[in-house]
Amino acid sequence: MKPLIKVIKGFLTVVAFFLFFAFALNNQHSVNIQFIFGASLQLPLILLVLATFSIGLIVGTLGMLSHWWKQRSTIKTQQHQ
C-alpha cells in the first residue's frame, strides 16, 4: 500500500508544479507597488506572489516556534519519566 501512496504523492507533486509553472507563465506582466512616502517598485506579478507566499511561510513558522519548542520539551520530559 505504501508504494501506491508514494506514487500518488509524486503525481500530485508533479501536477502542482505544472499548475504553478502555468500560473507563472500567465502572470509575467509587471505590477507597480506603491509604498509609504511615495516609494514604488515595479516587478513581475509572479515575483510578488512568491514573495508574499514566502513571507507568509516565514511568519507562520516563527509564530509556531514557541509552541513546537514547548511541545518538544513536554514530550522529552514524558519520555524520561
GROMACS .gro file of C-alpha atoms in nm:
model
   81
    1MET     CA    1   0.000   0.000   0.000
    2LYS     CA    2   0.284   0.239   0.079
    3PRO     CA    3   0.430   0.234  -0.276
    4LEU     CA    4   0.088   0.338  -0.408
    5ILE     CA    5   0.079   0.633  -0.167
    6LYS     CA    6   0.428   0.737  -0.282
    7VAL     CA    7   0.316   0.723  -0.645
    8ILE     CA    8   0.006   0.931  -0.570
    9LYS     CA    9   0.213   1.187  -0.376
   10GLY     CA   10   0.463   1.207  -0.662
   11PHE     CA   11   0.185   1.253  -0.915
   12LEU     CA   12   0.022   1.528  -0.710
   13THR     CA   13   0.359   1.700  -0.671
   14VAL     CA   14   0.415   1.696  -1.047
   15VAL     CA   15   0.062   1.827  -1.110
   16ALA     CA   16   0.109   2.107  -0.855
   17PHE     CA   17   0.443   2.200  -1.014
   18PHE     CA   18   0.294   2.225  -1.362
   19LEU     CA   19  -0.004   2.425  -1.237
   20PHE     CA   20   0.229   2.670  -1.063
   21PHE     CA   21   0.451   2.685  -1.372
   22ALA     CA   22   0.150   2.762  -1.593
   23PHE     CA   23   0.040   3.029  -1.344
   24ALA     CA   24   0.387   3.183  -1.359
   25LEU     CA   25   0.388   3.187  -1.738
   26ASN     CA   26   0.046   3.353  -1.749
   27ASN     CA   27   0.143   3.627  -1.498
   28GLN     CA   28   0.464   3.771  -1.639
   29HIS     CA   29   0.341   4.129  -1.672
   30SER     CA   30   0.480   4.388  -1.434
   31VAL     CA   31   0.288   4.544  -1.149
   32ASN     CA   32   0.361   4.869  -0.973
   33ILE     CA   33   0.366   4.852  -0.593
   34GLN     CA   34   0.319   5.178  -0.403
   35PHE     CA   35   0.485   5.206  -0.062
   36ILE     CA   36   0.458   5.472   0.207
   37PHE     CA   37   0.616   5.814   0.139
   38GLY     CA   38   0.587   5.781  -0.239
   39ALA     CA   39   0.831   5.494  -0.287
   40SER     CA   40   0.733   5.246  -0.554
   41LEU     CA   41   0.861   4.923  -0.700
   42GLN     CA   42   0.785   4.759  -1.032
   43LEU     CA   43   0.828   4.383  -1.064
   44PRO     CA   44   0.662   4.082  -1.229
   45LEU     CA   45   0.341   3.967  -1.064
   46ILE     CA   46   0.472   3.614  -1.008
   47LEU     CA   47   0.762   3.751  -0.801
   48LEU     CA   48   0.516   3.946  -0.587
   49VAL     CA   49   0.309   3.632  -0.531
   50LEU     CA   50   0.620   3.427  -0.448
   51ALA     CA   51   0.750   3.692  -0.209
   52THR     CA   52   0.413   3.717  -0.034
   53PHE     CA   53   0.390   3.339  -0.002
   54SER     CA   54   0.747   3.316   0.130
   55ILE     CA   55   0.691   3.591   0.386
   56GLY     CA   56   0.373   3.414   0.499
   57LEU     CA   57   0.562   3.087   0.545
   58ILE     CA   58   0.835   3.260   0.746
   59VAL     CA   59   0.591   3.449   0.969
   60GLY     CA   60   0.381   3.136   1.024
   61THR     CA   61   0.685   2.928   1.111
   62LEU     CA   62   0.817   3.191   1.351
   63GLY     CA   63   0.475   3.214   1.511
   64MET     CA   64   0.468   2.839   1.576
   65LEU     CA   65   0.825   2.801   1.705
   66SER     CA   66   0.743   2.861   2.071
   67HIS     CA   67   0.458   2.609   2.056
   68TRP     CA   68   0.682   2.349   1.889
   69TRP     CA   69   0.959   2.400   2.145
   70LYS     CA   70   0.715   2.372   2.435
   71GLN     CA   71   0.561   2.058   2.286
   72ARG     CA   72   0.905   1.908   2.223
   73SER     CA   73   1.017   1.971   2.581
   74THR     CA   74   0.692   1.823   2.712
   75ILE     CA   75   0.746   1.509   2.505
   76LYS     CA   76   1.106   1.478   2.626
   77THR     CA   77   1.003   1.508   2.991
   78GLN     CA   78   0.729   1.249   2.944
   79GLN     CA   79   0.971   1.005   2.778
   80HIS     CA   80   1.220   1.032   3.068
   81GLN     CA   81   0.957   0.952   3.331
   0.00000   0.00000   0.00000
